PDB file of C-alpha atoms in Angstrom:
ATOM      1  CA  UNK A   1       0.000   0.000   0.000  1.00 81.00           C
ATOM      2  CA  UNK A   2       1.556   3.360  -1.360  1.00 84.00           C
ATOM      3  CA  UNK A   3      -0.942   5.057   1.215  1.00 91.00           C
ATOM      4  CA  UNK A   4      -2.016   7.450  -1.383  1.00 95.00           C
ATOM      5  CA  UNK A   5      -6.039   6.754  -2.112  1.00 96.00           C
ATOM      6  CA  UNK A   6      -7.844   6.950  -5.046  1.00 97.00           C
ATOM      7  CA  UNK A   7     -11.244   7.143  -5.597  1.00 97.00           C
ATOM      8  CA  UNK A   8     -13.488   6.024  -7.340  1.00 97.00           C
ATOM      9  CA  UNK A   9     -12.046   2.776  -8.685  1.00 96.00           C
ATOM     10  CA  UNK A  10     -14.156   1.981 -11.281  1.00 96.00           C
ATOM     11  CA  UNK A  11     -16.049   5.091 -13.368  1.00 97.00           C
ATOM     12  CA  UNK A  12     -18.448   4.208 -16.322  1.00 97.00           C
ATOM     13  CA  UNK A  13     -19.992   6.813 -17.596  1.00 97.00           C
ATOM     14  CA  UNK A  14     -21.330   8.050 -21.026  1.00 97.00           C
ATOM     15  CA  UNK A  15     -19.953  10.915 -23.549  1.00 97.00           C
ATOM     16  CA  UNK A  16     -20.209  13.972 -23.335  1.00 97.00           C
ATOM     17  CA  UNK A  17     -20.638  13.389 -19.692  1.00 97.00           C
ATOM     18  CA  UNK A  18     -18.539  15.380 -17.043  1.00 98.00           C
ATOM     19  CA  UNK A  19     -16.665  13.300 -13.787  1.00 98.00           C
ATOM     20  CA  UNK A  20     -14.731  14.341 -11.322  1.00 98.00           C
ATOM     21  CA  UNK A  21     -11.660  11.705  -9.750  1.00 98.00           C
ATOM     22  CA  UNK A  22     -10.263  12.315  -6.451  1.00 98.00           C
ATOM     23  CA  UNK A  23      -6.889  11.646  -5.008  1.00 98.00           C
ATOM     24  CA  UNK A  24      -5.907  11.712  -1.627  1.00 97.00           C
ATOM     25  CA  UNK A  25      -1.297  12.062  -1.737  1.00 95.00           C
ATOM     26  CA  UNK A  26       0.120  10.064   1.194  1.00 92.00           C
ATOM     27  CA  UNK A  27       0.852  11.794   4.534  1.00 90.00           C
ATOM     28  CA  UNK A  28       3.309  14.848   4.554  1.00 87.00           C
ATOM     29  CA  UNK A  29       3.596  15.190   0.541  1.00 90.00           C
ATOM     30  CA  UNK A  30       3.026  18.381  -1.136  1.00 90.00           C
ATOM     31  CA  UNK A  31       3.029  16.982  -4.445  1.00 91.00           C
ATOM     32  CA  UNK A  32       0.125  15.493  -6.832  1.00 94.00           C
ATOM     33  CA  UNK A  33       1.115  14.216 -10.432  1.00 94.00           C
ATOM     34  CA  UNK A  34      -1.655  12.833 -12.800  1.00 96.00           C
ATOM     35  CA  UNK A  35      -1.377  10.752 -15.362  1.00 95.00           C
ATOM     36  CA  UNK A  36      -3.402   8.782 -17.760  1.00 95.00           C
ATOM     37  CA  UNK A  37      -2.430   5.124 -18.898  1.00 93.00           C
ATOM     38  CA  UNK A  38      -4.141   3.791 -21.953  1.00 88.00           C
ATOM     39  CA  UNK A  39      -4.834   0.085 -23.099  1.00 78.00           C
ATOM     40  CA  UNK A  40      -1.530  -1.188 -23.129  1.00 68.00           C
ATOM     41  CA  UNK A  41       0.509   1.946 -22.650  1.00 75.00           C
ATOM     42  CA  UNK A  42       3.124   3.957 -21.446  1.00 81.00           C
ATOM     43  CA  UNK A  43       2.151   6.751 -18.603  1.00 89.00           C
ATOM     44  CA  UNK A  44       1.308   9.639 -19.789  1.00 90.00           C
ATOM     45  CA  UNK A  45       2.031  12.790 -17.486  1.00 90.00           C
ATOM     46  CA  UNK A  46      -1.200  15.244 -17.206  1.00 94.00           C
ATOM     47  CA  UNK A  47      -0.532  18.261 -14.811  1.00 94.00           C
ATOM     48  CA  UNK A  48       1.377  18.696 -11.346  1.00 92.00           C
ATOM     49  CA  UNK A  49       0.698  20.485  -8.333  1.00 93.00           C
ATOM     50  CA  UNK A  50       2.790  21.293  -4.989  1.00 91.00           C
ATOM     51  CA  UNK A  51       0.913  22.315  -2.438  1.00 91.00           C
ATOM     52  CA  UNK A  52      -1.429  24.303  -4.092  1.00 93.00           C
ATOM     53  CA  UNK A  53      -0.063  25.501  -6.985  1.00 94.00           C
ATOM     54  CA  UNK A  54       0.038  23.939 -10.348  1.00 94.00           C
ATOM     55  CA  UNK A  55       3.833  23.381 -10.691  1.00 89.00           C
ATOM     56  CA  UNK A  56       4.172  21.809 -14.106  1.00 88.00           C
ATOM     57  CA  UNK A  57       1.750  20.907 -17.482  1.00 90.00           C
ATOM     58  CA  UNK A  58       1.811  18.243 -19.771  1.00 89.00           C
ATOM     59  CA  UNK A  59      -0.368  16.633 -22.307  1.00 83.00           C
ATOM     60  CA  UNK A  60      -3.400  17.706 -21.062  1.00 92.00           C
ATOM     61  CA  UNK A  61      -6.394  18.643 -22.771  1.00 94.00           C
ATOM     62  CA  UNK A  62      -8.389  21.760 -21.977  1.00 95.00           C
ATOM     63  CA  UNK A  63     -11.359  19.810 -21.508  1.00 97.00           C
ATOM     64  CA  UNK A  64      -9.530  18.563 -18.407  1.00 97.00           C
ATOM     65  CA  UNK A  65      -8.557  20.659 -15.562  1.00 97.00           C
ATOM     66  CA  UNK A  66      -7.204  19.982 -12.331  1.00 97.00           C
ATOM     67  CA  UNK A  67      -6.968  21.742  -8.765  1.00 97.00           C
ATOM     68  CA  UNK A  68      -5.422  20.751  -5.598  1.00 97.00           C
ATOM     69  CA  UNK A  69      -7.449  22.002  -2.073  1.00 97.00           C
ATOM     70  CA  UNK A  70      -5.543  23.497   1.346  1.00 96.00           C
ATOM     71  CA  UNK A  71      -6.045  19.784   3.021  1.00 95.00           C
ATOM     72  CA  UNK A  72      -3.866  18.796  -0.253  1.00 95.00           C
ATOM     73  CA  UNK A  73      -6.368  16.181  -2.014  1.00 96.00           C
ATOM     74  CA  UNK A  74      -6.683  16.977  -5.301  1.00 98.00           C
ATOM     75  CA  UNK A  75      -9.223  16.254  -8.008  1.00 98.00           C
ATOM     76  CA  UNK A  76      -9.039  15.291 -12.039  1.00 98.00           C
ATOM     77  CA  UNK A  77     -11.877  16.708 -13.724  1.00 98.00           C
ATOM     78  CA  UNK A  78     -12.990  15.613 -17.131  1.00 98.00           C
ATOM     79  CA  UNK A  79     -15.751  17.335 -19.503  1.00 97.00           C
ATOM     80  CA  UNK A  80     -17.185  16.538 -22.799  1.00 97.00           C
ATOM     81  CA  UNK A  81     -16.171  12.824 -22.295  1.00 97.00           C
ATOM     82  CA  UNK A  82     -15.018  11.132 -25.529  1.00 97.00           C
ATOM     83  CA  UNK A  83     -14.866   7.343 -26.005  1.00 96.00           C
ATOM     84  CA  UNK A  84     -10.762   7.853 -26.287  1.00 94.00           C
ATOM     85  CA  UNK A  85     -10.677   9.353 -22.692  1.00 96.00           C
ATOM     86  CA  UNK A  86     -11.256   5.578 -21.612  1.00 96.00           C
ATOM     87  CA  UNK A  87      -7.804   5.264 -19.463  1.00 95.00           C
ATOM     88  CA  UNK A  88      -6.554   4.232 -15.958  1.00 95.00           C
ATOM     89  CA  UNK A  89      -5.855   7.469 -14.138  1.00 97.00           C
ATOM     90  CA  UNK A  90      -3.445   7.454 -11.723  1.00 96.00           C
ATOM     91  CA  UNK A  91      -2.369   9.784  -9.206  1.00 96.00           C
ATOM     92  CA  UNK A  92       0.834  10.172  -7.711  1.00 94.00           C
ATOM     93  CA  UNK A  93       2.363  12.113  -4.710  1.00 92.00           C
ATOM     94  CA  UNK A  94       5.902  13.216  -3.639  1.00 85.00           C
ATOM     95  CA  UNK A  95       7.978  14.207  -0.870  1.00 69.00           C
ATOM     96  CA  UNK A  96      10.065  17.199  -1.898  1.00 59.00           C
ATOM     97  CA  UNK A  97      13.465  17.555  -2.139  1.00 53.00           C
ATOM     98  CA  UNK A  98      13.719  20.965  -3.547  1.00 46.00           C
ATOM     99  CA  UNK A  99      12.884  19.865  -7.527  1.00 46.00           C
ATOM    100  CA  UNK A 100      13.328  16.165  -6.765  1.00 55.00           C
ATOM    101  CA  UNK A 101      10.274  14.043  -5.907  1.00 66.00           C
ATOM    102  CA  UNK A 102       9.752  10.538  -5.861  1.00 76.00           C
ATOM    103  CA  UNK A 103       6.530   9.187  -6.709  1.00 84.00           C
ATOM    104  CA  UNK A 104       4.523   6.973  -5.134  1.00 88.00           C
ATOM    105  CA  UNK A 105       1.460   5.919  -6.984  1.00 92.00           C
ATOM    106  CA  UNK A 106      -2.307   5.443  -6.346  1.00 95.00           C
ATOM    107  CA  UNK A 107      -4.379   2.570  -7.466  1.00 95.00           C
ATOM    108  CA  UNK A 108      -5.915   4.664  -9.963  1.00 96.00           C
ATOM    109  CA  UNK A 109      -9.740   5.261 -11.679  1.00 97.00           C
ATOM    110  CA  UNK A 110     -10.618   2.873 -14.305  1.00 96.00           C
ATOM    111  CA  UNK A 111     -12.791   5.445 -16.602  1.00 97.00           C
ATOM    112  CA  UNK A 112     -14.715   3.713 -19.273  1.00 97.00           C
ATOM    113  CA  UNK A 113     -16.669   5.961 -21.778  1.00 97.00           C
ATOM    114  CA  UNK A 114     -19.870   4.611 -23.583  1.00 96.00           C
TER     115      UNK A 114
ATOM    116  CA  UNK B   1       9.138  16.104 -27.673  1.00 49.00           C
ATOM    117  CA  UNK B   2      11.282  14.570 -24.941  1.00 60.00           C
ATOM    118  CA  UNK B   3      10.826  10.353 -24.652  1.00 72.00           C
ATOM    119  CA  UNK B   4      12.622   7.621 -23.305  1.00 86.00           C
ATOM    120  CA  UNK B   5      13.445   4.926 -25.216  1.00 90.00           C
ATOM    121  CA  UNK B   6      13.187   1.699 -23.139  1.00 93.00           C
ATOM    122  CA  UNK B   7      14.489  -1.803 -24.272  1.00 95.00           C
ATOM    123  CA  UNK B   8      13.675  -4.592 -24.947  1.00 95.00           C
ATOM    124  CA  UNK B   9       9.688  -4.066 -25.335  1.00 93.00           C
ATOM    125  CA  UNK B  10       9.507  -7.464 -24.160  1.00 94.00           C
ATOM    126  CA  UNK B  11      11.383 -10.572 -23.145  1.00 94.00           C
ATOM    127  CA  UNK B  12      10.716 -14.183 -21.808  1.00 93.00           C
ATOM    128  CA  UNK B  13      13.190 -15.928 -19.257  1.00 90.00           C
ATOM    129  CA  UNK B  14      13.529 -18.835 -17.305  1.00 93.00           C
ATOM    130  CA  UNK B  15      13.309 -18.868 -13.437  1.00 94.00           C
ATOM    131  CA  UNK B  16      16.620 -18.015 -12.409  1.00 94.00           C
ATOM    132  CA  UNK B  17      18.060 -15.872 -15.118  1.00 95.00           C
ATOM    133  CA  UNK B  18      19.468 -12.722 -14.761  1.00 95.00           C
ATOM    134  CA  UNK B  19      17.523  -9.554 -16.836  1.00 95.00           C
ATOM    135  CA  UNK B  20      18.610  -6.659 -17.945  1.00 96.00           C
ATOM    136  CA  UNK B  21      16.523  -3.626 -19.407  1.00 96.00           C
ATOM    137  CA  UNK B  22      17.517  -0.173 -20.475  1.00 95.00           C
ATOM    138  CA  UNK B  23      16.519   3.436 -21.121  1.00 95.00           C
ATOM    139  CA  UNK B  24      18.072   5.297 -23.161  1.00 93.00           C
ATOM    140  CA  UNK B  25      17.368   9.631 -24.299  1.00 91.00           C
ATOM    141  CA  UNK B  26      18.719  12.631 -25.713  1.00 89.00           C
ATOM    142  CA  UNK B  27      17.918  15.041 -23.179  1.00 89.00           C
ATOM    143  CA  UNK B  28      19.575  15.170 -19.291  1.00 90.00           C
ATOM    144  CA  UNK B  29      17.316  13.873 -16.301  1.00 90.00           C
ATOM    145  CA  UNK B  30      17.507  14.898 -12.648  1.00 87.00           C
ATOM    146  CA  UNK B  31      16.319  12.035 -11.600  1.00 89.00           C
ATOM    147  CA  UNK B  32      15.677   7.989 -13.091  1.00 91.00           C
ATOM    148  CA  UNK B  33      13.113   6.188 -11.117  1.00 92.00           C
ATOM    149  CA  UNK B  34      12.253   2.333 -11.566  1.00 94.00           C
ATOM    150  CA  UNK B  35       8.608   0.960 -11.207  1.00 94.00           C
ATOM    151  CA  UNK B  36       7.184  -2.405 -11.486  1.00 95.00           C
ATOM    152  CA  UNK B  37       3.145  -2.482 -13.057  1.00 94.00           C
ATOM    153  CA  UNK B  38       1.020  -5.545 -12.716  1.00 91.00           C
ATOM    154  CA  UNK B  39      -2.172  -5.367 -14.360  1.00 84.00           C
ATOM    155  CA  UNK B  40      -4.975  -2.897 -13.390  1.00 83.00           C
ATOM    156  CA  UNK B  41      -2.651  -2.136 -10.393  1.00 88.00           C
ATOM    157  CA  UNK B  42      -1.002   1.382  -9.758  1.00 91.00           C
ATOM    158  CA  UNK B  43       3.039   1.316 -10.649  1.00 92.00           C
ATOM    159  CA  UNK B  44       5.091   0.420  -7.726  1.00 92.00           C
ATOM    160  CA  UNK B  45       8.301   2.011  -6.782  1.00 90.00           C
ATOM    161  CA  UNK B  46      11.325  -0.108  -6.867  1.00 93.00           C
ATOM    162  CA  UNK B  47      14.293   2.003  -7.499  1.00 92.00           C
ATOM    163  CA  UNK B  48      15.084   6.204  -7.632  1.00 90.00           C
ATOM    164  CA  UNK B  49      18.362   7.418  -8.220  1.00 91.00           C
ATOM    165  CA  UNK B  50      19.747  10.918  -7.886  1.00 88.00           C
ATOM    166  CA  UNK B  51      23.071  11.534  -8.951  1.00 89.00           C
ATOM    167  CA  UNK B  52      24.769  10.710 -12.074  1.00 90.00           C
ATOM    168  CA  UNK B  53      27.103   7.873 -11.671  1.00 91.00           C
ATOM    169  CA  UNK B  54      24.577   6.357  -8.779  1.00 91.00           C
ATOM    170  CA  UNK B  55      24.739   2.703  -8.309  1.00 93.00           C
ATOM    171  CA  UNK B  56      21.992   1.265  -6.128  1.00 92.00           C
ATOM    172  CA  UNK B  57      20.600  -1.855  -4.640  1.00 94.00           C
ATOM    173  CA  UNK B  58      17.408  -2.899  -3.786  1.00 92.00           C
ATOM    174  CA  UNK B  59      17.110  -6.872  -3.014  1.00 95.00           C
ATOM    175  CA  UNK B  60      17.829  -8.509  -6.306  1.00 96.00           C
ATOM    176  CA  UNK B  61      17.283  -5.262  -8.003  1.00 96.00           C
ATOM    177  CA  UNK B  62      19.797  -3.345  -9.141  1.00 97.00           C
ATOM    178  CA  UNK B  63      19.808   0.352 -11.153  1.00 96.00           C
ATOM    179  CA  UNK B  64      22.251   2.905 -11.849  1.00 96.00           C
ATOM    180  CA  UNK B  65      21.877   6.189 -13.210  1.00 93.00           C
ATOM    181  CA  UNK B  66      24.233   6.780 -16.601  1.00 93.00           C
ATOM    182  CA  UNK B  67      27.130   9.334 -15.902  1.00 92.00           C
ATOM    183  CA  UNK B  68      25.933  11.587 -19.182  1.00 92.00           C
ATOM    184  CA  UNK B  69      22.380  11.304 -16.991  1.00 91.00           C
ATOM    185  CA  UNK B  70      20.652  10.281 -20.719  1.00 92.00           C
ATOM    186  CA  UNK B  71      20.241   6.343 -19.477  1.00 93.00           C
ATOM    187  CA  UNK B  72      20.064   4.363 -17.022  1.00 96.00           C
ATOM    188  CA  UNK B  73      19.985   0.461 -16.359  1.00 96.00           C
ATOM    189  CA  UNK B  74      17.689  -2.080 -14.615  1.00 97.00           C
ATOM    190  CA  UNK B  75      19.215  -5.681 -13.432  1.00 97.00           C
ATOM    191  CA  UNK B  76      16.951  -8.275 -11.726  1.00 96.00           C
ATOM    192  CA  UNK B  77      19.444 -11.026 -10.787  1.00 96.00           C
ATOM    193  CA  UNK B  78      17.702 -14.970 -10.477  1.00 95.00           C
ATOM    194  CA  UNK B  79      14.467 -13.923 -11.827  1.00 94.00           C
ATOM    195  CA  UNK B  80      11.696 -15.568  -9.754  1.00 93.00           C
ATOM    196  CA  UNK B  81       7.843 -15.983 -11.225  1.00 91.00           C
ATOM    197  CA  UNK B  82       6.890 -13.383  -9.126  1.00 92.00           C
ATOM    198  CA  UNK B  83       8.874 -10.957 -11.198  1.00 94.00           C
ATOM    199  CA  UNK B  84       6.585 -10.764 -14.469  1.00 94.00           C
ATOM    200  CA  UNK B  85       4.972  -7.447 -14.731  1.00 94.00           C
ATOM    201  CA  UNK B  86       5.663  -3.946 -16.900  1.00 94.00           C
ATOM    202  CA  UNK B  87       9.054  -2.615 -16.052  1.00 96.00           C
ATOM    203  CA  UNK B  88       8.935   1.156 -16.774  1.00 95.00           C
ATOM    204  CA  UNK B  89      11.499   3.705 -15.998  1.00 95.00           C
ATOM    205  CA  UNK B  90      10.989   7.266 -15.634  1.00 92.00           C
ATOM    206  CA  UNK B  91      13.080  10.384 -15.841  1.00 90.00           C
ATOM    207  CA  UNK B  92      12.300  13.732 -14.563  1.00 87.00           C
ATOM    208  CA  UNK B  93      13.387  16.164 -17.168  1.00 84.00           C
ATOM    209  CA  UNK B  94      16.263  18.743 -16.244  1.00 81.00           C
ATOM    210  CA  UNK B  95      15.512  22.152 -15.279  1.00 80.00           C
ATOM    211  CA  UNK B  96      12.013  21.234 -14.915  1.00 80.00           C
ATOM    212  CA  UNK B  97       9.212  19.158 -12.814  1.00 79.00           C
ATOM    213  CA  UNK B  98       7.637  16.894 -15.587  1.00 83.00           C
ATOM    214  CA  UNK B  99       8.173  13.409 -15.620  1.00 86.00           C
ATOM    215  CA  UNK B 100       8.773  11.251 -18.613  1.00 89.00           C
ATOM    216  CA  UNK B 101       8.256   7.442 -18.737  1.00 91.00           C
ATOM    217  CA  UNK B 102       9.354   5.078 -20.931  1.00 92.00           C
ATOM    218  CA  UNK B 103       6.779   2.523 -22.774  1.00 89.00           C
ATOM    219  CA  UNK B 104       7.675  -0.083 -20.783  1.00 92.00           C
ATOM    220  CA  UNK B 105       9.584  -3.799 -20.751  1.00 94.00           C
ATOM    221  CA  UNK B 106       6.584  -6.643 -20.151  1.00 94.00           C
ATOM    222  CA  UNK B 107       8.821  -9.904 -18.516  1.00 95.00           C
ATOM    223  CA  UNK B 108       7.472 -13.071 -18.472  1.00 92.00           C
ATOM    224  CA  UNK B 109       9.312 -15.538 -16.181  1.00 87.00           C
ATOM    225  CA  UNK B 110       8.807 -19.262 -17.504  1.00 83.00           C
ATOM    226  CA  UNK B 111       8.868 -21.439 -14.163  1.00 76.00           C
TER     227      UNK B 111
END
């Protein structure tokens, strides 16, 4: 157990539907990374925040948005659901060492789009 | 755009082999961190390394983190069945907070 939570764990939902995935980082991190894992594939990194602040981007889409709340749980959201947004998301946190984290992952949200 | 190459995409053993994977990329990383994925579960931690040159140890597991800080190496020594799963390794970019992974090596031990 990485003790970071997840939740939910399994999301089906329909498209053009809006849900919202929640992440709890372990105790004393600062840090939340998202990232979306496809059928079969590689992780790929979403958005960052440290305490509070988004900290760094990647390849996510402006139909997704992100936010991380003073108790430092943070929450995915996705609108306008598409059948390719069917993923595992997964959630990271980090201890910091000034721009050095290392992750520990959540179990993630199995999203499935109808 | 930045990616990490990671070999071999694949690769069946025998119980009791040693394994080797790489990753391999153009641009400098802070930081190389090793996970193990089973299916549907979240990555787990096995390895991070800091510092270029790093050699480190974790049970059968061994990494190090390339001197240029473009690669870095995974061992497994006496693979056990246990050990299949997605190997991916993961770089966090220089001069910046984004992490890359690499697209994984799937191991199948044969018992």
């Amino acid at each position: 157990d990485s003790g970071v939570t997840q939740t939910p764990k399994h999301l089906i939902t329909a498209t053009g539907q809006r849900v919202t995935l929640r992440c709890s980082p372990r105790s004393g991190d600062l840090s939340v990374y998202w990232y979306q894992q496809s059928l079969d594939q590689g992780l790929q990194f979403l958005i960052q925040y440290y305490n509070g602040e988004e900290r760094a981007k990647g390849n996510i889409l402006e139909r997704f948005s992100a936010q991380q709340f003073p108790d430092l749980h943070s929450e995915l959201n996705l609108s306008s659901l598409e059948l390719g947004d069917s993923a595992l998301y997964f959630c990271a946190s980090g201890g910091l060492l000034h721009s050095t984290d290392t992750q520990y992952f959540g179990p993630g949200t199995r999203l499935t789009v109808l | 755009g930045q990616q990490l190459n990671q070999s071999p995409q694949s690769m069946f053993i025998q119980e009791g082999e040693d394994v080797s994977m790489n990753c391999t990329s153009s641009s400098i990383f802070n930081t190389w961190l090793w996970y193990k994925q089973d299916p549907g579960e979240g990555p787990v931690l096995l390895i991070a390394l800091y510092k270029a040159g790093e050699l480190t140890s974790n049970g059968r597991l061994t990494a190090q983190f390339g001197i240029t800080r473009k690669d870095s190496f995974l061992n497994i020594s006496a693979s056990i069945p246990s050990d299949v799963g997605i190997y991916f390794c993961a770089g966090q970019l220089g001069g910046t907070y984004k992490y890359i992974f690499g697209t994984g090596t799937r191991l199948k031990v044969l018992a």
